[in-house]
Amino acid sequence: MKTRWRRLWQPSLARRMLLAQLGLLSLLWLALCGYAIYDTVRQNEDLGFDQRYELALAAARNLSGDPARQRDMLQHIDRINRGDGVQEANPSWQLLMEVWQDGRMVYASPELNQPIRGARLGVTQQVQTGQRKWLARTLASPDGRFVVTLAQPADLTGIYLSHSGFLLLPLLVCLPFMLLPAWISVRLALRPWRRVSAEIAERGPHDLAPLDYRPPHRELHPLVDNINRLLGRVRESARRERDFIADAAHEIRTPLAAMQVNIEAAIQRTPDTHLRALLDGSLLGVQRASHLVHQLLALMRSEAGGGARPQHSLPLHTLLQECCAMLAPLACQRGVELELQADGDAIISGDTEGMLSLFENLINNAIKYSPDGGLVRIAVQSDGGQAVITVSDEGPGVAPELYERLCERFFRVPGQRQGGSGLGLAIVAVTVARHEGRLRFGPANGGGLQVTTTLPLAA
Ligand SMILES: Nc1ncnc2c1ncn2[C@@H]1O[C@H](COP(=O)(O)OP(=O)(O)OP(=O)(O)O)[C@@H](O)[C@H]1O
Ligand SMILES: [Mg+2]
């Protein structure tokens, strides 16, 4: 709830555009109303419209012999002048009338309690009656017997403004209805922007390729271009870093190999048990360092292989047999049994070296973290265009909350007693991603860890 409120108060581009649209609309409306008031007041059209006077004069003259009918007719004309009750709320229809016959007032609008007849005929004048000021214009019949005065409140602008409801009501009624179309239009306008941001959000940390979506909208070009330029720079810097690590690992590998040979030779030749123990320790250290260098090189190679997916047809069964053969000495040493079950001969497309390294790492882990004399099961199944390879062991397994960290570089489960560099599963993850596959961890039936790799079968 709190975060929703916080989100509501956060600056938002959509809200900004929405407010700008509604603000502009209100401004336009007010300007239009202002102009309408100004125009009406300036033109004073109603007072200057001679036919109104002539109609009243003709009625007064023609019915002068029948005062009752004359009065009725004038009252009727007066009502028509004021919009016949329909437009009474509109200030511009507040037109009042007085009619005189032979110097005697024969009709006056009910609102007029004092005569407002102007002295000069045909001219609009200001007349005051009590508290109110009027603009009045008077015309007489040619013989001068009949006189008609029409009057309007002098302060029409003030009346218009005080009739704020009359002017602002349409705006107030429209605004809520405008809100939805304005909001939809803002959402639609921001859609390409959301598409760009969704593409960025979907990216994994190793996907540094330029954005696939290039919106046709001019405003978004600088953003997408700059992101692509930035990705290019990061790609370049990652490549340099990879090259540096690979070069360094490569350079270190040879002296390490030489050291290992020398230490092994020294161990064989020395009769001194104390010195031999020291040399054994050094040998272990050198072996660990060599393993680390080997894993680093493998990781850099699999990362550098990024981009296009390698295209070699690889029979999985043969590949896994090769890995098992390679790791058989290690398994023997631990008394671990390797069991390979393959359902038909699934063929995938990929690069041989990467795939060998992938399965070698998975089976190596299964052997390494199994108890002595344990069983490691490797199974291959084909499932709707996908090859599913599971490697399970009878070791201690891994707590599920750590699954997502297993593929981080140099991550090792705390308290791990077996040696290792923490790079094996990182290599596996990069290789699987490069082959458009998926990697999942779960508990194995025997209580250990089960790693499931799904790879697309070759077409
Ligand atoms: N089958 C397994 N059973 C139990 N724990 C495992 C298993 N496989 C991996 N792990 C845990 O995951 C961690 C990471 O494995 P990873 O293969 O990346 O590194 P490593 O085996 O320690 O070193 P490397 O493979 O580089 O020699 C290991 O340290 C281990 O704690
Ligand atoms: Mg490992």
Coordinates of C-alpha atoms and ligand atoms in Angstrom, one line a residue:
M1 CA 0.0 0.0 0.0
K2 CA 2.8 2.3 1.1
T3 CA 4.8 1.6 -2.1
R4 CA 1.7 2.3 -4.2
W5 CA 1.3 5.7 -2.6
R6 CA 5.0 6.4 -3.1
R7 CA 4.7 5.3 -6.8
L8 CA 1.8 7.7 -7.2
W9 CA 3.8 10.6 -5.9
Q10 CA 6.9 9.8 -7.9
P11 CA 7.4 12.1 -10.9
S12 CA 5.9 10.5 -13.9
L13 CA 6.2 11.4 -17.6
A14 CA 2.7 10.0 -18.4
R15 CA 1.2 12.2 -15.7
R16 CA 3.1 15.2 -16.9
M17 CA 1.9 14.7 -20.5
L18 CA -1.6 14.1 -19.2
L19 CA -1.6 17.3 -17.1
A20 CA -0.1 19.3 -20.0
Q21 CA -2.9 18.1 -22.3
L22 CA -5.6 18.9 -19.9
G23 CA -4.0 22.2 -19.0
L24 CA -3.8 23.2 -22.6
L25 CA -7.4 22.2 -23.2
S26 CA -8.6 24.3 -20.2
L27 CA -6.5 27.2 -21.3
L28 CA -8.0 27.0 -24.8
W29 CA -11.4 26.8 -23.4
L30 CA -10.9 29.8 -21.2
A31 CA -9.4 31.8 -24.0
L32 CA -12.4 30.9 -26.2
C33 CA -14.8 31.9 -23.4
G34 CA -12.9 35.2 -22.9
Y35 CA -13.1 36.0 -26.6
A36 CA -16.8 35.1 -26.7
I37 CA -17.5 37.5 -23.8
Y38 CA -15.4 40.2 -25.2
D39 CA -17.0 39.9 -28.6
T40 CA -20.6 39.9 -27.2
V41 CA -20.0 42.8 -25.0
R42 CA -18.1 44.8 -27.6
Q43 CA -20.6 44.2 -30.4
N44 CA -23.7 44.8 -28.3
E45 CA -25.5 43.0 -31.1
D46 CA -28.8 42.7 -29.3
L47 CA -29.3 46.4 -28.7
G48 CA -28.3 47.4 -32.2
F49 CA -30.7 45.0 -33.9
D50 CA -33.4 47.4 -35.3
Q51 CA -35.9 44.7 -36.3
R52 CA -36.6 44.1 -32.6
Y53 CA -37.6 47.7 -32.2
E54 CA -39.7 47.7 -35.3
L55 CA -41.6 44.6 -34.3
A56 CA -42.4 46.1 -30.9
L57 CA -43.3 49.5 -32.5
A58 CA -45.6 47.8 -35.1
A59 CA -47.3 45.8 -32.4
A60 CA -47.9 48.9 -30.2
R61 CA -49.2 50.9 -33.1
N62 CA -51.5 48.2 -34.6
L63 CA -53.0 47.3 -31.3
S64 CA -53.1 50.8 -29.8
G65 CA -56.9 50.7 -29.8
D66 CA -57.0 47.5 -27.7
P67 CA -54.7 48.1 -24.7
A68 CA -55.2 44.6 -23.3
R69 CA -54.2 42.8 -26.5
Q70 CA -51.4 45.4 -27.0
R71 CA -50.0 44.6 -23.7
D72 CA -50.3 40.8 -24.3
M73 CA -48.5 41.1 -27.6
L74 CA -45.7 43.3 -26.2
Q75 CA -45.3 40.9 -23.3
H76 CA -45.0 38.1 -25.9
I77 CA -42.4 40.0 -27.9
D78 CA -40.5 40.7 -24.7
R79 CA -40.4 37.0 -23.8
I80 CA -39.2 36.2 -27.3
N81 CA -36.4 38.8 -26.9
R82 CA -35.3 37.0 -23.8
G83 CA -35.2 33.6 -25.4
D84 CA -38.7 32.6 -24.4
G85 CA -37.6 31.4 -21.0
V86 CA -35.3 28.8 -22.5
Q87 CA -32.1 30.9 -22.5
E88 CA -32.7 32.9 -19.4
A89 CA -29.6 31.6 -17.7
N90 CA -27.5 33.1 -20.5
P91 CA -26.6 36.7 -19.6
S92 CA -26.6 37.8 -23.2
W93 CA -30.3 37.1 -23.3
Q94 CA -31.0 39.6 -20.4
L95 CA -32.7 42.0 -22.8
L96 CA -35.4 44.2 -21.2
M97 CA -38.0 46.3 -22.9
E98 CA -40.1 49.4 -22.3
V99 CA -42.8 50.7 -24.7
W100 CA -44.3 54.1 -24.6
Q101 CA -47.4 55.4 -26.3
D102 CA -48.0 59.2 -26.5
G103 CA -45.6 59.8 -23.6
R104 CA -47.3 57.1 -21.4
M105 CA -45.5 53.8 -20.6
V106 CA -47.7 51.0 -21.9
Y107 CA -45.4 48.1 -21.2
A108 CA -42.2 47.4 -19.2
S109 CA -40.4 44.1 -18.5
P110 CA -41.1 42.9 -15.0
E111 CA -37.5 43.4 -13.9
L112 CA -37.7 47.1 -14.7
N113 CA -39.2 49.2 -11.9
Q114 CA -38.1 52.6 -13.2
P115 CA -38.1 54.1 -16.7
I116 CA -34.8 53.8 -18.5
R117 CA -35.8 55.6 -21.7
G118 CA -32.7 57.5 -23.1
A119 CA -33.0 61.1 -24.2
R120 CA -31.2 60.5 -27.5
L121 CA -32.8 58.3 -30.0
G122 CA -30.8 55.5 -31.8
V123 CA -27.8 55.9 -29.5
T124 CA -26.7 53.3 -26.9
Q125 CA -26.5 55.1 -23.5
Q126 CA -25.7 54.2 -20.0
V127 CA -28.7 54.6 -17.6
Q128 CA -28.8 54.0 -13.9
T129 CA -31.9 52.8 -12.1
G130 CA -31.4 52.4 -8.4
Q131 CA -28.5 50.1 -7.8
R132 CA -28.2 48.8 -11.4
K133 CA -26.7 50.3 -14.5
W134 CA -28.1 49.5 -18.0
L135 CA -27.1 50.1 -21.5
A136 CA -30.2 51.3 -23.2
R137 CA -31.1 52.2 -26.7
T138 CA -34.3 53.9 -27.7
L139 CA -36.1 54.2 -31.1
A140 CA -39.3 56.0 -31.9
S141 CA -42.0 55.4 -34.6
P142 CA -41.8 58.0 -37.5
D143 CA -44.7 60.0 -36.1
G144 CA -43.1 60.0 -32.6
R145 CA -46.1 58.5 -30.9
F146 CA -44.6 55.2 -30.0
V147 CA -41.2 54.8 -28.4
V148 CA -39.4 51.5 -27.6
T149 CA -36.4 51.1 -25.3
L150 CA -34.3 48.0 -25.1
A151 CA -31.8 47.6 -22.3
Q152 CA -29.1 45.2 -21.2
P153 CA -27.1 45.1 -18.0
A154 CA -24.2 47.5 -18.4
D155 CA -21.7 45.2 -16.7
L156 CA -22.2 42.2 -18.9
T157 CA -18.6 41.1 -18.5
G158 CA -19.0 41.0 -14.7
I159 CA -22.3 39.1 -15.1
Y160 CA -20.6 36.6 -17.5
L161 CA -17.8 36.1 -15.0
S162 CA -20.1 35.8 -12.0
H163 CA -22.1 33.3 -14.0
S164 CA -19.0 31.1 -13.8
G165 CA -21.1 27.9 -13.8
F166 CA -22.6 29.0 -17.1
L167 CA -19.1 29.2 -18.7
L168 CA -17.1 26.7 -16.8
L169 CA -19.7 24.0 -16.5
P170 CA -19.1 22.5 -20.0
L171 CA -15.3 22.4 -19.2
L172 CA -15.9 20.8 -15.8
V173 CA -18.2 18.3 -17.4
C174 CA -15.8 17.5 -20.2
L175 CA -12.6 17.2 -18.2
P176 CA -13.3 13.8 -16.5
F177 CA -14.4 12.4 -19.9
M178 CA -11.3 13.9 -21.5
L179 CA -9.1 12.1 -18.9
L180 CA -9.6 8.6 -20.3
P181 CA -8.8 9.4 -24.0
A182 CA -5.9 11.6 -22.9
W183 CA -4.5 8.8 -20.7
I184 CA -5.0 6.3 -23.6
S185 CA -3.2 8.6 -26.0
V186 CA -0.3 9.1 -23.6
R187 CA -0.1 5.3 -23.1
L188 CA -0.1 4.7 -26.8
A189 CA 2.5 7.3 -27.4
L190 CA 4.8 5.8 -24.8
R191 CA 4.3 2.2 -26.1
P192 CA 7.6 2.1 -28.2
W193 CA 9.4 3.5 -25.2
R194 CA 8.1 0.6 -23.0
R195 CA 9.1 -1.9 -25.7
V196 CA 12.7 -0.6 -25.7
S197 CA 12.8 -0.8 -21.9
A198 CA 11.3 -4.3 -21.9
E199 CA 14.0 -5.5 -24.2
I200 CA 16.7 -4.0 -22.0
A201 CA 15.0 -5.6 -18.9
E202 CA 15.0 -9.0 -20.6
R203 CA 18.7 -8.9 -21.2
G204 CA 21.0 -11.2 -19.2
P205 CA 24.3 -9.8 -17.9
H206 CA 26.3 -11.5 -20.7
D207 CA 24.1 -10.4 -23.6
L208 CA 25.8 -7.3 -24.9
A209 CA 24.5 -7.5 -28.5
P210 CA 22.9 -4.3 -29.8
L211 CA 19.1 -4.0 -29.1
D212 CA 17.0 -5.9 -31.6
Y213 CA 14.2 -3.4 -31.6
R214 CA 14.9 -0.2 -33.3
P215 CA 11.8 2.0 -33.0
P216 CA 10.8 4.0 -36.1
H217 CA 10.1 7.0 -33.9
R218 CA 12.6 9.8 -34.3
E219 CA 12.5 10.8 -30.6
L220 CA 13.7 7.3 -29.5
H221 CA 16.6 7.1 -31.9
P222 CA 19.1 8.9 -29.7
L223 CA 18.2 6.7 -26.7
V224 CA 18.5 3.5 -28.6
D225 CA 21.7 4.6 -30.4
N226 CA 23.3 5.6 -27.2
I227 CA 22.4 2.4 -25.5
N228 CA 23.8 0.4 -28.5
R229 CA 27.0 2.5 -28.4
L230 CA 27.3 1.9 -24.6
L231 CA 26.8 -1.8 -25.2
G232 CA 29.5 -1.8 -27.9
R233 CA 31.9 -0.1 -25.5
V234 CA 31.1 -2.6 -22.7
R235 CA 31.4 -5.5 -25.2
E236 CA 34.8 -4.2 -26.3
S237 CA 36.0 -3.8 -22.7
A238 CA 34.7 -7.3 -21.8
R239 CA 36.6 -8.7 -24.8
R240 CA 39.8 -7.0 -23.8
E241 CA 39.4 -8.2 -20.2
R242 CA 38.7 -11.8 -21.5
D243 CA 41.7 -11.7 -23.8
F244 CA 43.9 -10.4 -21.0
I245 CA 42.8 -13.2 -18.6
A246 CA 43.1 -15.9 -21.3
D247 CA 46.6 -14.6 -22.3
A248 CA 47.7 -14.5 -18.6
A249 CA 46.3 -18.0 -18.0
H250 CA 48.0 -19.3 -21.1
E251 CA 51.3 -17.8 -20.0
I252 CA 51.0 -19.2 -16.5
R253 CA 50.1 -22.7 -17.8
T254 CA 53.5 -23.6 -19.2
P255 CA 55.6 -22.7 -16.1
L256 CA 53.0 -24.4 -13.9
A257 CA 53.3 -27.6 -15.9
A258 CA 57.1 -27.4 -15.7
M259 CA 56.9 -26.9 -11.9
Q260 CA 54.6 -29.9 -11.6
V261 CA 57.0 -32.2 -13.5
N262 CA 59.9 -30.9 -11.5
I263 CA 58.2 -31.4 -8.2
E264 CA 57.0 -34.9 -9.1
A265 CA 60.6 -35.7 -10.1
A266 CA 61.9 -34.3 -6.9
I267 CA 59.4 -36.3 -4.8
Q268 CA 60.5 -39.5 -6.5
R269 CA 64.2 -38.9 -6.0
T270 CA 64.3 -37.6 -2.4
P271 CA 64.6 -40.2 0.4
D272 CA 63.9 -37.5 3.0
T273 CA 60.3 -38.0 4.2
H274 CA 60.0 -34.6 5.7
L275 CA 61.1 -32.9 2.4
R276 CA 58.7 -35.3 0.5
A277 CA 55.8 -34.1 2.6
L278 CA 56.7 -30.5 1.8
L279 CA 57.0 -31.3 -1.8
D280 CA 53.6 -33.2 -1.8
G281 CA 52.0 -30.0 -0.4
S282 CA 53.6 -27.9 -3.1
L283 CA 52.5 -30.4 -5.7
L284 CA 48.9 -30.1 -4.5
G285 CA 49.1 -26.3 -4.7
V286 CA 50.5 -26.4 -8.2
Q287 CA 47.8 -28.9 -9.3
R288 CA 45.1 -26.6 -7.8
A289 CA 46.7 -23.6 -9.6
S290 CA 46.9 -25.6 -12.9
H291 CA 43.2 -26.6 -12.5
L292 CA 42.2 -23.0 -11.9
V293 CA 44.1 -21.9 -15.0
H294 CA 42.5 -24.6 -17.0
Q295 CA 39.0 -23.6 -15.8
L296 CA 39.8 -19.9 -16.5
L297 CA 40.9 -20.7 -20.0
A298 CA 37.8 -22.8 -20.6
L299 CA 35.5 -20.1 -19.2
M300 CA 37.2 -17.4 -21.4
R301 CA 36.9 -19.7 -24.4
S302 CA 33.2 -20.4 -23.9
E303 CA 32.5 -16.7 -23.3
A304 CA 34.5 -15.6 -26.3
G305 CA 32.5 -18.1 -28.4
G306 CA 29.4 -16.0 -27.7
G307 CA 27.4 -14.7 -30.7
A308 CA 26.4 -17.3 -33.3
R309 CA 25.6 -20.9 -32.2
P310 CA 28.2 -23.4 -33.3
Q311 CA 26.9 -25.9 -35.8
H312 CA 28.3 -29.4 -35.5
S313 CA 26.2 -32.5 -35.3
L314 CA 27.0 -34.2 -32.0
P315 CA 25.6 -37.6 -31.0
L316 CA 25.0 -37.2 -27.3
H317 CA 25.5 -40.8 -26.3
T318 CA 29.0 -40.9 -27.8
L319 CA 29.8 -37.6 -26.3
L320 CA 28.8 -38.7 -22.8
Q321 CA 30.6 -42.0 -23.2
E322 CA 33.7 -40.0 -24.0
C323 CA 33.3 -37.9 -20.9
C324 CA 32.7 -40.9 -18.7
A325 CA 35.8 -42.6 -20.1
M326 CA 37.8 -39.4 -19.4
L327 CA 36.6 -39.3 -15.8
A328 CA 36.7 -43.0 -15.1
P329 CA 40.1 -42.8 -13.3
L330 CA 38.7 -40.2 -10.9
A331 CA 35.6 -42.3 -10.4
C332 CA 37.7 -45.4 -9.8
Q333 CA 39.8 -43.5 -7.3
R334 CA 36.7 -42.7 -5.3
G335 CA 35.0 -46.0 -5.9
V336 CA 32.1 -44.2 -7.6
E337 CA 30.1 -46.0 -10.2
L338 CA 29.1 -44.2 -13.4
E339 CA 25.8 -45.3 -15.0
L340 CA 24.9 -44.0 -18.4
Q341 CA 21.3 -44.4 -19.8
A342 CA 20.5 -43.1 -23.2
D343 CA 17.1 -43.3 -24.8
G344 CA 18.0 -43.6 -28.6
D345 CA 20.8 -41.6 -30.1
A346 CA 19.9 -38.0 -29.6
I347 CA 21.9 -35.6 -31.8
I348 CA 22.4 -32.0 -30.9
S349 CA 24.2 -29.3 -32.8
G350 CA 27.0 -27.5 -31.0
D351 CA 30.8 -27.3 -30.7
T352 CA 32.5 -30.4 -29.5
E353 CA 35.0 -28.8 -27.2
G354 CA 32.3 -26.7 -25.4
M355 CA 30.0 -29.7 -25.0
L356 CA 32.8 -31.9 -23.7
S357 CA 33.8 -29.3 -21.2
L358 CA 30.1 -28.9 -20.2
F359 CA 29.5 -32.6 -19.4
E360 CA 32.9 -33.1 -18.0
N361 CA 32.2 -30.4 -15.4
L362 CA 28.8 -31.8 -14.5
I363 CA 30.0 -35.4 -14.2
N364 CA 33.2 -34.3 -12.4
N365 CA 31.0 -32.4 -9.8
A366 CA 28.8 -35.5 -9.4
I367 CA 31.8 -37.7 -8.8
K368 CA 33.6 -35.2 -6.6
Y369 CA 30.7 -34.4 -4.3
S370 CA 29.5 -38.1 -4.1
P371 CA 30.4 -40.2 -1.1
D372 CA 33.0 -42.9 -1.7
G373 CA 31.3 -45.9 -3.4
G374 CA 28.3 -43.8 -4.6
L375 CA 26.4 -44.0 -7.8
V376 CA 26.3 -41.3 -10.5
R377 CA 23.5 -41.5 -13.0
I378 CA 23.6 -39.9 -16.3
A379 CA 20.5 -40.1 -18.4
V380 CA 19.6 -38.8 -21.8
Q381 CA 16.0 -38.5 -23.1
S382 CA 14.5 -36.8 -26.1
D383 CA 11.4 -34.7 -25.4
G384 CA 9.6 -32.8 -28.2
G385 CA 12.6 -31.4 -30.1
Q386 CA 14.7 -31.1 -26.9
A387 CA 17.4 -33.4 -25.5
V388 CA 17.1 -33.7 -21.7
I389 CA 20.3 -34.7 -20.0
T390 CA 20.2 -35.3 -16.2
V391 CA 23.2 -36.0 -14.0
S392 CA 22.4 -37.0 -10.5
D393 CA 24.5 -38.2 -7.6
E394 CA 24.1 -39.4 -4.0
G395 CA 26.1 -36.6 -2.4
P396 CA 24.9 -34.1 0.1
G397 CA 23.0 -32.0 -2.5
V398 CA 22.7 -28.2 -2.4
A399 CA 20.2 -26.2 -0.4
P400 CA 17.5 -24.9 -2.9
E401 CA 18.0 -21.3 -1.9
L402 CA 21.6 -21.6 -3.2
Y403 CA 20.6 -22.9 -6.7
E404 CA 20.6 -19.5 -8.3
R405 CA 24.1 -18.7 -7.0
L406 CA 25.7 -22.0 -8.2
C407 CA 26.5 -20.6 -11.7
E408 CA 28.2 -17.4 -10.3
R409 CA 31.9 -17.3 -11.0
F410 CA 34.0 -18.5 -8.0
F411 CA 30.9 -19.4 -5.9
R412 CA 31.4 -22.4 -3.8
V413 CA 28.9 -23.7 -1.2
P414 CA 30.1 -22.5 2.2
G415 CA 31.8 -25.3 4.2
Q416 CA 32.8 -27.3 1.1
R417 CA 35.6 -29.7 1.9
Q418 CA 36.3 -30.8 -1.6
G419 CA 38.8 -28.7 -3.6
G420 CA 37.7 -26.7 -6.6
S421 CA 37.9 -23.3 -8.2
G422 CA 34.2 -22.5 -8.3
L423 CA 34.2 -22.0 -12.1
G424 CA 32.9 -25.3 -13.3
L425 CA 29.2 -24.4 -13.3
A426 CA 29.9 -20.9 -14.6
I427 CA 31.4 -22.6 -17.7
V428 CA 28.4 -24.9 -17.9
A429 CA 25.9 -22.0 -17.7
V430 CA 27.7 -20.0 -20.4
T431 CA 27.9 -23.0 -22.8
V432 CA 24.3 -23.9 -22.2
A433 CA 23.2 -20.4 -22.9
R434 CA 25.3 -20.3 -26.1
H435 CA 23.5 -23.4 -27.3
E436 CA 20.2 -21.9 -26.5
G437 CA 19.5 -24.5 -23.8
R438 CA 18.4 -24.4 -20.2
L439 CA 20.0 -25.5 -16.9
R440 CA 18.0 -26.5 -13.8
F441 CA 19.0 -27.8 -10.4
G442 CA 16.9 -30.0 -8.2
P443 CA 17.2 -32.7 -5.6
A444 CA 18.1 -36.2 -6.9
N445 CA 16.2 -39.3 -5.9
G446 CA 19.3 -40.6 -4.0
G447 CA 19.4 -37.4 -1.9
G448 CA 22.1 -35.7 -3.9
L449 CA 22.0 -33.0 -6.5
Q450 CA 20.3 -33.5 -9.9
V451 CA 21.4 -31.1 -12.7
T452 CA 19.1 -31.1 -15.8
T453 CA 20.4 -29.7 -19.0
T454 CA 17.9 -29.1 -21.9
L455 CA 19.4 -28.6 -25.3
P456 CA 17.6 -28.3 -28.7
L457 CA 18.0 -31.4 -30.9
A458 CA 19.6 -30.9 -34.3
A459 CA 17.0 -30.3 -37.0
Ligands
LIG1 N1 26.9 -32.4 -7.5 C1 27.1 -31.6 -6.5 N2 26.7 -31.9 -5.2 C2 26.9 -31.0 -4.2 N3 27.4 -29.7 -4.4 C3 27.7 -29.4 -5.7 C4 27.6 -30.2 -6.8 N4 27.9 -29.6 -7.9 C5 28.3 -28.4 -7.5 N5 28.2 -28.2 -6.2 C6 28.5 -27.0 -5.4 O1 28.5 -25.9 -6.3 C7 29.8 -25.3 -6.2 C8 30.1 -24.7 -7.5 O2 30.4 -25.8 -8.4 P1 31.5 -25.6 -9.5 O3 31.5 -26.8 -10.3 O4 31.1 -24.3 -10.2 O5 32.8 -25.3 -8.8 P2 33.8 -26.4 -8.1 O6 33.3 -27.7 -8.4 O7 33.9 -25.9 -6.7 O8 35.1 -26.0 -8.9 P3 35.6 -26.5 -10.3 O9 34.4 -27.2 -10.9 O10 35.9 -25.2 -11.0 O11 36.7 -27.3 -10.1 C9 30.7 -26.3 -5.7 O12 31.8 -25.7 -5.0 C10 29.9 -27.1 -4.7 O13 29.8 -26.6 -3.5
MG2 MG 33.0 -28.3 -10.4

